[in-house]
Short mmCIF file of N, CA and C in Angstrom, two decimals:
data_model
loop_
_atom_site.label_atom_id
_atom_site.label_comp_id
_atom_site.label_asym_id
_atom_site.label_seq_id
_atom_site.Cartn_x
_atom_site.Cartn_y
_atom_site.Cartn_z
N MET A 1120 202.48 26.95 80.45
CA MET A 1120 202.78 25.86 80.97
C MET A 1120 202.05 24.68 81.18
N ALA A 1121 202.45 23.58 80.49
CA ALA A 1121 201.39 22.48 80.45
C ALA A 1121 201.08 21.86 81.60
N SER A 1122 199.98 21.35 81.74
CA SER A 1122 199.53 20.56 82.97
C SER A 1122 198.53 19.49 82.56
N ILE A 1123 198.37 18.42 83.28
CA ILE A 1123 197.39 17.52 83.25
C ILE A 1123 196.99 16.99 84.64
N ILE A 1124 195.55 16.69 84.76
CA ILE A 1124 194.96 16.15 86.01
C ILE A 1124 194.70 14.78 85.87
N ILE A 1125 195.21 13.88 86.69
CA ILE A 1125 194.77 12.42 86.76
C ILE A 1125 193.61 12.24 87.86
N SER A 1126 192.57 11.63 87.76
CA SER A 1126 191.69 11.33 88.83
C SER A 1126 191.74 9.94 89.19
N ALA A 1127 191.59 10.02 90.60
CA ALA A 1127 191.48 8.60 90.95
C ALA A 1127 190.20 7.81 90.41
N ASN A 1128 190.47 6.33 90.19
CA ASN A 1128 189.11 5.69 89.78
C ASN A 1128 188.24 5.34 91.11
N LYS A 1129 187.30 4.49 90.84
CA LYS A 1129 186.51 4.12 92.12
C LYS A 1129 187.22 3.47 93.45
N VAL A 1130 188.21 2.91 93.04
CA VAL A 1130 188.99 1.94 93.95
C VAL A 1130 190.45 2.93 94.26
N GLY A 1131 190.69 4.03 93.99
CA GLY A 1131 191.49 4.73 94.36
C GLY A 1131 192.77 4.75 93.78
N GLU A 1132 192.87 4.09 92.24
CA GLU A 1132 194.07 3.94 91.71
C GLU A 1132 194.24 5.30 90.68
N TYR A 1133 195.59 5.57 90.34
CA TYR A 1133 195.83 6.66 89.44
C TYR A 1133 196.36 6.11 88.08
N TRP A 1134 195.74 6.26 87.12
CA TRP A 1134 196.23 5.50 85.76
C TRP A 1134 196.86 6.95 84.91
N PHE A 1135 197.99 6.79 84.60
CA PHE A 1135 198.60 7.82 83.58
C PHE A 1135 198.81 7.41 82.08
N ASP A 1136 198.32 8.23 81.12
CA ASP A 1136 198.58 7.98 79.82
C ASP A 1136 200.29 8.36 79.46
N VAL A 1137 200.66 7.38 78.89
CA VAL A 1137 202.13 7.34 78.66
C VAL A 1137 202.54 6.54 77.51
N GLU A 1138 203.59 6.94 76.91
CA GLU A 1138 204.25 6.45 75.62
C GLU A 1138 205.44 5.53 76.17
N ILE A 1139 205.38 4.14 75.90
CA ILE A 1139 206.54 3.42 76.30
C ILE A 1139 207.06 2.60 74.84
N ALA A 1140 208.28 2.96 74.91
CA ALA A 1140 209.05 2.61 73.41
C ALA A 1140 208.12 2.75 72.27
N GLY A 1141 207.51 3.89 72.23
CA GLY A 1141 206.65 4.30 71.01
C GLY A 1141 205.24 3.78 70.99
N ALA A 1142 204.80 3.22 72.09
CA ALA A 1142 203.44 2.61 71.95
C ALA A 1142 202.74 3.27 73.02
N ARG A 1143 201.43 3.95 72.79
CA ARG A 1143 200.70 4.53 73.74
C ARG A 1143 200.04 3.56 74.64
N LYS A 1144 200.09 3.85 76.08
CA LYS A 1144 199.42 2.88 77.04
C LYS A 1144 199.13 3.62 78.25
N ARG A 1145 198.10 3.02 79.00
CA ARG A 1145 197.75 3.58 80.24
C ARG A 1145 198.30 2.72 81.22
N ALA A 1146 199.13 3.40 82.27
CA ALA A 1146 199.79 2.63 83.22
C ALA A 1146 199.43 3.23 84.68
N LEU A 1147 199.44 2.07 85.56
CA LEU A 1147 199.03 2.61 86.95
C LEU A 1147 200.16 3.04 87.84
N MET A 1148 200.08 4.04 88.41
CA MET A 1148 201.06 4.37 89.49
C MET A 1148 201.14 3.50 90.72
N ASP A 1149 202.30 2.95 90.92
CA ASP A 1149 202.33 1.95 92.09
C ASP A 1149 203.47 2.46 92.97
N THR A 1150 203.07 3.00 94.12
CA THR A 1150 204.24 3.87 95.05
C THR A 1150 204.94 2.67 95.65
N GLY A 1151 204.69 1.24 95.69
CA GLY A 1151 205.32 0.35 96.45
C GLY A 1151 206.15 -0.29 95.35
N PHE A 1152 206.33 0.05 94.23
CA PHE A 1152 207.10 -0.50 93.24
C PHE A 1152 208.62 0.42 93.12
N THR A 1153 209.33 -0.01 93.77
CA THR A 1153 210.84 0.81 93.70
C THR A 1153 211.86 -0.17 93.27
N GLY A 1154 213.04 0.56 93.26
CA GLY A 1154 214.35 -0.33 92.69
C GLY A 1154 214.65 0.14 91.33
N ASP A 1155 215.56 -0.68 90.70
CA ASP A 1155 216.20 -0.23 89.33
C ASP A 1155 215.21 -0.06 88.40
N ALA A 1156 214.54 -0.89 88.10
CA ALA A 1156 213.21 -0.86 87.27
C ALA A 1156 212.21 -0.03 87.61
N GLU A 1157 211.75 0.80 86.67
CA GLU A 1157 210.79 1.93 87.00
C GLU A 1157 209.58 1.55 86.35
N ILE A 1158 209.59 0.75 85.38
CA ILE A 1158 208.31 0.45 84.58
C ILE A 1158 208.26 -1.01 84.54
N ALA A 1159 207.19 -1.55 84.67
CA ALA A 1159 206.74 -2.90 84.46
C ALA A 1159 205.66 -2.96 83.35
N VAL A 1160 205.55 -3.99 82.35
CA VAL A 1160 204.58 -3.95 81.37
C VAL A 1160 203.92 -5.42 81.52
N ASN A 1161 202.70 -5.56 81.15
CA ASN A 1161 202.02 -6.84 81.10
C ASN A 1161 202.49 -7.72 79.93
N ARG A 1162 202.42 -8.92 79.92
CA ARG A 1162 202.88 -9.79 78.76
C ARG A 1162 202.43 -9.42 77.33
N ALA A 1163 201.44 -9.08 77.16
CA ALA A 1163 200.70 -8.49 75.74
C ALA A 1163 201.44 -7.39 75.44
N ASN A 1164 201.62 -6.49 76.39
CA ASN A 1164 202.49 -5.25 75.93
C ASN A 1164 203.90 -5.20 75.81
N TRP A 1165 204.34 -6.40 76.50
CA TRP A 1165 205.87 -6.73 76.40
C TRP A 1165 206.25 -7.25 75.04
N TYR A 1166 205.17 -8.14 74.33
CA TYR A 1166 205.61 -8.51 73.12
C TYR A 1166 205.28 -7.62 71.97
N LYS A 1167 204.53 -6.60 72.31
CA LYS A 1167 204.50 -5.37 71.41
C LYS A 1167 205.62 -4.61 71.37
N ILE A 1168 206.25 -4.20 72.38
CA ILE A 1168 207.27 -3.39 72.53
C ILE A 1168 208.67 -3.62 72.59
N LYS A 1169 208.75 -5.33 72.64
CA LYS A 1169 210.08 -5.85 72.94
C LYS A 1169 211.26 -5.49 71.81
N GLU A 1170 210.71 -5.46 70.71
CA GLU A 1170 211.67 -5.18 69.35
C GLU A 1170 212.21 -3.79 69.30
N ALA A 1171 211.34 -2.91 69.91
CA ALA A 1171 212.07 -1.56 70.13
C ALA A 1171 213.02 -1.38 71.34
N LEU A 1172 213.16 -2.17 72.06
CA LEU A 1172 213.92 -2.00 73.10
C LEU A 1172 215.54 -2.43 72.69
N THR A 1173 216.34 -1.72 73.53
CA THR A 1173 217.80 -2.04 73.60
C THR A 1173 218.13 -2.55 74.79
N GLU A 1174 219.49 -3.13 74.81
CA GLU A 1174 220.17 -3.91 76.05
C GLU A 1174 219.18 -4.82 76.41
N LYS A 1175 218.61 -5.61 75.70
CA LYS A 1175 217.54 -6.76 76.15
C LYS A 1175 218.17 -7.95 76.93
N GLY A 1176 217.50 -8.51 77.92
CA GLY A 1176 218.03 -9.72 78.68
C GLY A 1176 217.03 -10.16 79.26
N SER A 1177 217.46 -11.26 79.99
CA SER A 1177 216.56 -11.96 80.90
C SER A 1177 217.15 -12.74 81.89
N GLY A 1178 216.80 -12.96 83.20
CA GLY A 1178 217.42 -13.41 84.17
C GLY A 1178 216.63 -13.34 85.44
N GLY A 1179 216.62 -14.30 86.38
CA GLY A 1179 216.00 -14.20 87.73
C GLY A 1179 214.55 -14.61 87.70
N GLN A 1180 213.91 -14.98 88.61
CA GLN A 1180 212.41 -15.62 88.69
C GLN A 1180 211.72 -14.59 89.27
N ALA A 1181 210.35 -14.52 88.98
CA ALA A 1181 209.27 -13.66 89.86
C ALA A 1181 208.17 -14.68 89.43
N MET A 1182 207.22 -14.33 90.42
CA MET A 1182 205.91 -14.98 90.53
C MET A 1182 204.79 -13.96 89.63
N ASP A 1183 204.19 -14.65 88.56
CA ASP A 1183 203.29 -13.80 87.83
C ASP A 1183 201.97 -13.64 88.80
N PHE A 1184 201.14 -12.98 88.08
CA PHE A 1184 199.94 -12.55 88.76
C PHE A 1184 199.02 -13.75 89.29
N GLN A 1185 199.37 -14.88 88.81
CA GLN A 1185 198.42 -16.23 88.80
C GLN A 1185 199.34 -16.90 90.03
N GLY A 1186 200.28 -16.48 90.22
CA GLY A 1186 201.19 -17.30 91.38
C GLY A 1186 202.18 -18.35 90.43
N ASN A 1187 202.37 -18.28 89.46
CA ASN A 1187 203.10 -19.13 88.54
C ASN A 1187 204.69 -18.62 88.33
N PRO A 1188 205.67 -19.31 88.47
CA PRO A 1188 207.06 -18.68 88.30
C PRO A 1188 207.26 -18.43 86.72
N THR A 1189 207.65 -17.14 86.72
CA THR A 1189 208.21 -16.74 85.27
C THR A 1189 209.40 -16.00 85.26
N THR A 1190 210.12 -16.13 84.08
CA THR A 1190 211.71 -15.45 83.89
C THR A 1190 211.33 -14.02 83.79
N VAL A 1191 212.08 -13.29 84.66
CA VAL A 1191 212.04 -11.74 84.25
C VAL A 1191 212.76 -11.52 82.86
N GLU A 1192 212.19 -10.60 82.17
CA GLU A 1192 212.85 -9.96 80.83
C GLU A 1192 212.82 -8.51 80.98
N TYR A 1193 214.00 -8.04 80.28
CA TYR A 1193 214.12 -6.38 80.50
C TYR A 1193 214.77 -5.88 79.30
N GLY A 1194 214.58 -4.65 79.37
CA GLY A 1194 215.37 -3.91 78.11
C GLY A 1194 215.06 -2.42 78.44
N LYS A 1195 215.85 -1.57 77.71
CA LYS A 1195 215.79 -0.26 77.77
C LYS A 1195 214.94 0.49 76.57
N GLY A 1196 214.22 1.54 76.99
CA GLY A 1196 213.26 2.07 75.73
C GLY A 1196 212.92 3.53 76.55
N ARG A 1197 212.40 4.25 75.23
CA ARG A 1197 212.04 5.68 75.64
C ARG A 1197 210.60 5.65 76.24
N VAL A 1198 210.40 6.29 77.29
CA VAL A 1198 209.09 6.58 77.98
C VAL A 1198 208.83 7.99 78.20
N LYS A 1199 207.64 8.28 78.02
CA LYS A 1199 207.31 9.91 78.22
C LYS A 1199 205.87 9.88 78.67
N PHE A 1200 205.25 10.93 79.57
CA PHE A 1200 203.95 11.21 79.76
C PHE A 1200 203.34 11.85 78.47
N ILE A 1201 202.04 11.31 78.30
CA ILE A 1201 201.54 11.89 77.11
C ILE A 1201 200.93 13.39 77.62
N GLY A 1202 201.44 14.53 76.70
CA GLY A 1202 200.93 15.83 77.20
C GLY A 1202 202.15 16.63 77.50
N PHE A 1203 203.21 15.96 77.53
CA PHE A 1203 204.73 16.59 77.80
C PHE A 1203 205.65 16.22 76.81
N ASP A 1204 206.49 16.97 76.37
CA ASP A 1204 207.60 16.71 75.42
C ASP A 1204 208.81 15.84 76.11
N THR A 1205 208.96 15.87 77.42
CA THR A 1205 210.22 15.26 77.83
C THR A 1205 210.04 13.78 77.78
N GLU A 1206 211.23 13.31 77.30
CA GLU A 1206 211.10 11.70 77.41
C GLU A 1206 212.68 11.27 77.95
N MET A 1207 212.63 10.08 78.50
CA MET A 1207 213.75 9.67 78.94
C MET A 1207 213.87 8.16 78.66
N GLU A 1208 215.10 7.48 78.73
CA GLU A 1208 215.27 6.12 78.35
C GLU A 1208 215.47 5.50 79.68
N LYS A 1209 214.46 4.63 80.03
CA LYS A 1209 214.31 3.88 81.16
C LYS A 1209 214.30 2.25 80.89
N LEU A 1210 214.80 1.63 82.07
CA LEU A 1210 214.75 0.24 82.22
C LEU A 1210 213.24 -0.26 82.23
N ILE A 1211 212.92 -1.07 81.38
CA ILE A 1211 211.43 -1.61 81.42
C ILE A 1211 211.58 -3.21 81.44
N VAL A 1212 210.63 -3.71 82.36
CA VAL A 1212 210.65 -5.10 82.84
C VAL A 1212 209.28 -5.76 82.50
N TYR A 1213 209.32 -7.12 82.20
CA TYR A 1213 208.18 -8.01 82.23
C TYR A 1213 208.33 -8.97 83.21
N ALA A 1214 207.68 -9.05 84.33
CA ALA A 1214 208.05 -10.01 85.30
C ALA A 1214 206.58 -10.59 85.81
N GLY A 1215 205.84 -10.74 84.77
CA GLY A 1215 204.54 -11.61 85.06
C GLY A 1215 203.27 -10.73 85.58
N GLY A 1216 203.36 -9.56 85.67
CA GLY A 1216 202.25 -8.79 86.26
C GLY A 1216 201.30 -8.61 85.31
N GLN A 1217 200.03 -8.22 85.59
CA GLN A 1217 198.59 -8.23 84.91
C GLN A 1217 198.75 -6.72 84.37
N GLU A 1218 199.11 -5.82 85.09
CA GLU A 1218 199.01 -4.20 84.52
C GLU A 1218 200.31 -3.60 84.12
N ASP A 1219 200.37 -2.50 83.24
CA ASP A 1219 201.33 -2.06 83.13
C ASP A 1219 201.47 -1.05 84.45
N LEU A 1220 202.77 -0.91 84.82
CA LEU A 1220 203.16 -0.21 86.14
C LEU A 1220 204.03 0.94 85.99
N LEU A 1221 203.99 2.01 86.62
CA LEU A 1221 204.92 3.04 86.93
C LEU A 1221 205.47 3.11 88.31
N GLY A 1222 206.43 2.76 88.53
CA GLY A 1222 207.04 2.82 90.09
C GLY A 1222 207.32 4.05 90.49
N ALA A 1223 207.42 4.22 91.55
CA ALA A 1223 207.63 5.42 92.33
C ALA A 1223 208.67 6.51 91.87
N ASN A 1224 209.90 5.53 91.73
CA ASN A 1224 211.24 6.19 91.22
C ASN A 1224 211.15 6.69 89.75
N PHE A 1225 210.21 6.40 89.00
CA PHE A 1225 210.07 6.77 87.59
C PHE A 1225 209.49 8.13 87.74
N PHE A 1226 208.86 8.59 88.76
CA PHE A 1226 208.30 10.08 88.77
C PHE A 1226 209.61 11.01 89.20
N HIS A 1227 210.51 10.53 89.58
CA HIS A 1227 211.63 11.29 90.17
C HIS A 1227 212.49 11.59 88.94
N ASN A 1228 212.47 11.11 87.69
CA ASN A 1228 213.06 11.13 86.53
C ASN A 1228 212.75 12.61 85.60
N PHE A 1229 211.79 12.96 86.29
CA PHE A 1229 211.26 14.36 85.45
C PHE A 1229 211.28 15.73 86.20
N PRO A 1230 212.55 16.29 86.32
CA PRO A 1230 212.80 17.45 87.08
C PRO A 1230 212.10 18.61 86.60
N ASN A 1231 211.49 18.49 85.21
CA ASN A 1231 210.69 19.74 84.87
C ASN A 1231 209.26 19.32 85.12
N LEU A 1232 208.90 18.53 85.78
CA LEU A 1232 207.42 18.22 86.10
C LEU A 1232 207.37 18.36 87.68
N GLU A 1233 206.31 18.91 88.24
CA GLU A 1233 205.79 19.04 89.61
C GLU A 1233 204.62 18.30 89.72
N MET A 1234 204.55 17.42 90.88
CA MET A 1234 203.29 16.59 90.96
C MET A 1234 202.84 17.27 92.28
N THR A 1235 201.41 17.50 92.14
CA THR A 1235 200.66 17.84 93.18
C THR A 1235 199.55 16.64 93.47
N TRP A 1236 199.38 16.24 94.60
CA TRP A 1236 198.56 15.19 94.99
C TRP A 1236 197.47 15.81 95.91
N SER A 1237 196.28 15.73 95.59
CA SER A 1237 195.21 16.30 96.45
C SER A 1237 194.46 15.25 97.12
N PHE A 1238 194.49 14.86 98.52
CA PHE A 1238 193.63 13.85 98.87
C PHE A 1238 192.39 14.23 98.93
N LYS A 1239 192.02 15.44 99.12
CA LYS A 1239 190.66 15.99 99.14
C LYS A 1239 189.88 15.73 97.94
N THR A 1240 190.48 16.05 96.79
CA THR A 1240 189.83 15.85 95.44
C THR A 1240 190.09 14.62 94.85
N LYS A 1241 191.03 13.76 95.48
CA LYS A 1241 191.45 12.59 94.72
C LYS A 1241 192.05 12.72 93.36
N THR A 1242 192.88 13.94 93.21
CA THR A 1242 193.63 14.06 91.94
C THR A 1242 195.09 14.13 92.05
N ILE A 1243 195.71 13.98 91.02
CA ILE A 1243 197.11 14.30 90.82
C ILE A 1243 197.29 15.30 89.65
N THR A 1244 197.89 16.16 89.96
CA THR A 1244 198.07 17.13 88.66
C THR A 1244 199.78 17.45 88.51
N LEU A 1245 200.05 16.92 87.14
CA LEU A 1245 201.39 17.27 86.95
C LEU A 1245 201.43 18.56 86.31
N THR A 1246 202.39 19.36 86.50
CA THR A 1246 202.53 20.53 85.85
C THR A 1246 203.88 20.77 85.39
N GLU A 1247 204.09 21.36 84.08
CA GLU A 1247 205.46 21.32 83.58
C GLU A 1247 206.07 22.87 84.38
N ILE A 1248 207.26 22.82 84.83
CA ILE A 1248 207.89 24.02 85.58
C ILE A 1248 209.11 24.22 84.93
N GLU A 1249 210.04 25.37 85.17
CA GLU A 1249 211.38 25.51 84.63
C GLU A 1249 212.11 24.26 85.28
N GLU A 1250 213.07 23.93 84.56
CA GLU A 1250 214.12 22.97 84.93
C GLU A 1250 214.59 23.21 86.16
N TYR A 1251 214.65 22.11 87.26
CA TYR A 1251 215.54 22.39 88.43
C TYR A 1251 216.90 22.42 88.07
N SER A 1252 217.58 23.44 88.69
CA SER A 1252 218.99 23.31 88.85
C SER A 1252 219.34 23.82 90.24
N ASP A 1253 220.80 23.48 90.63
CA ASP A 1253 221.07 23.95 91.93
C ASP A 1253 221.11 25.65 92.20
N ASP A 1254 220.87 26.30 91.00
CA ASP A 1254 220.85 27.76 91.15
C ASP A 1254 219.50 28.31 91.81
N ASN A 1255 218.38 27.26 91.80
CA ASN A 1255 217.01 27.43 92.24
C ASN A 1255 216.94 26.75 93.68
N GLU A 1256 217.95 26.60 94.28
CA GLU A 1256 217.84 25.91 95.51
C GLU A 1256 216.92 26.57 96.63
N GLU A 1257 216.79 27.80 96.42
CA GLU A 1257 215.74 28.59 97.26
C GLU A 1257 214.33 28.11 96.94
N GLN A 1258 214.05 27.98 95.68
CA GLN A 1258 212.66 27.75 95.08
C GLN A 1258 212.47 26.24 95.44
N TYR A 1259 213.31 25.38 95.55
CA TYR A 1259 213.13 23.82 95.81
C TYR A 1259 214.14 23.44 96.77
N PRO A 1260 213.85 23.92 97.96
CA PRO A 1260 214.92 23.44 99.16
C PRO A 1260 214.92 21.96 99.44
N GLY A 1261 213.74 21.40 99.08
CA GLY A 1261 213.54 19.88 99.49
C GLY A 1261 214.43 18.97 98.85
N ASN A 1262 214.98 19.20 97.64
CA ASN A 1262 215.93 18.56 96.96
C ASN A 1262 217.12 18.18 97.64
N LYS A 1263 217.84 19.19 98.13
CA LYS A 1263 219.04 19.05 98.96
C LYS A 1263 218.71 18.28 100.09
N GLU A 1264 217.83 18.61 100.87
CA GLU A 1264 217.41 17.69 102.17
C GLU A 1264 217.44 16.22 101.83
N ALA A 1265 216.66 15.84 100.82
CA ALA A 1265 216.36 14.60 100.39
C ALA A 1265 217.78 13.77 100.00
N GLU A 1266 218.56 14.56 99.08
CA GLU A 1266 219.87 14.09 98.77
C GLU A 1266 220.86 13.98 100.09
N GLU A 1267 220.79 14.87 101.08
CA GLU A 1267 221.65 14.54 102.06
C GLU A 1267 221.03 13.39 103.07
N ALA A 1268 219.78 13.22 103.24
CA ALA A 1268 219.32 12.14 104.04
C ALA A 1268 219.58 10.73 103.20
N GLU A 1269 219.52 10.66 101.97
CA GLU A 1269 219.71 9.48 101.35
C GLU A 1269 221.39 9.13 101.27
N LYS A 1270 222.18 10.15 101.31
CA LYS A 1270 223.58 9.91 101.63
C LYS A 1270 223.91 9.48 102.96
N ASN A 1271 223.10 10.00 103.98
CA ASN A 1271 223.52 9.64 105.40
C ASN A 1271 222.86 8.15 105.57
N MET A 1272 221.75 7.70 104.81
CA MET A 1272 221.22 6.40 105.16
C MET A 1272 222.12 5.40 104.62
N GLY A 1273 223.02 5.57 103.74
CA GLY A 1273 224.08 4.53 103.15
C GLY A 1273 225.04 4.60 104.15
N GLU A 1274 225.40 5.55 105.04
CA GLU A 1274 226.50 5.55 105.95
C GLU A 1274 226.20 4.76 107.25
N ASN A 1275 224.89 4.57 107.56
CA ASN A 1275 224.55 3.86 108.70
C ASN A 1275 224.37 2.36 108.52
#
């Protein structure tokens, strides 16, 4: 089984080596970045990958990292962690950010990867596991509980 270890930098950030629309990048894990878009890239990288994206468009306003209004641009592209074969087509946005970001929901798309976060050693380990299926419910009981809780939140 393949495995990679990401160590926190001096200020506690976790940077992952990823491939975004065919371009190798380092992207920051941003646990506060949630929603439909799971990957945000900075302006320079947006222009490098834009032609490789499908379903491109623009709309809406965001504030860039300097506080100036900017138009949000988006498209779909293939994304994967360097070191693993699994890749996904995901929504990628440019919304004025200074860094390339991986949102919290991005990590949920890889059922064949397990993340172990050690606060003691300040490391995150990604390990390739057997792909999750409902047949393995005893091995991964938290998935059903999370799905049920999410369903119940929508009813409230």
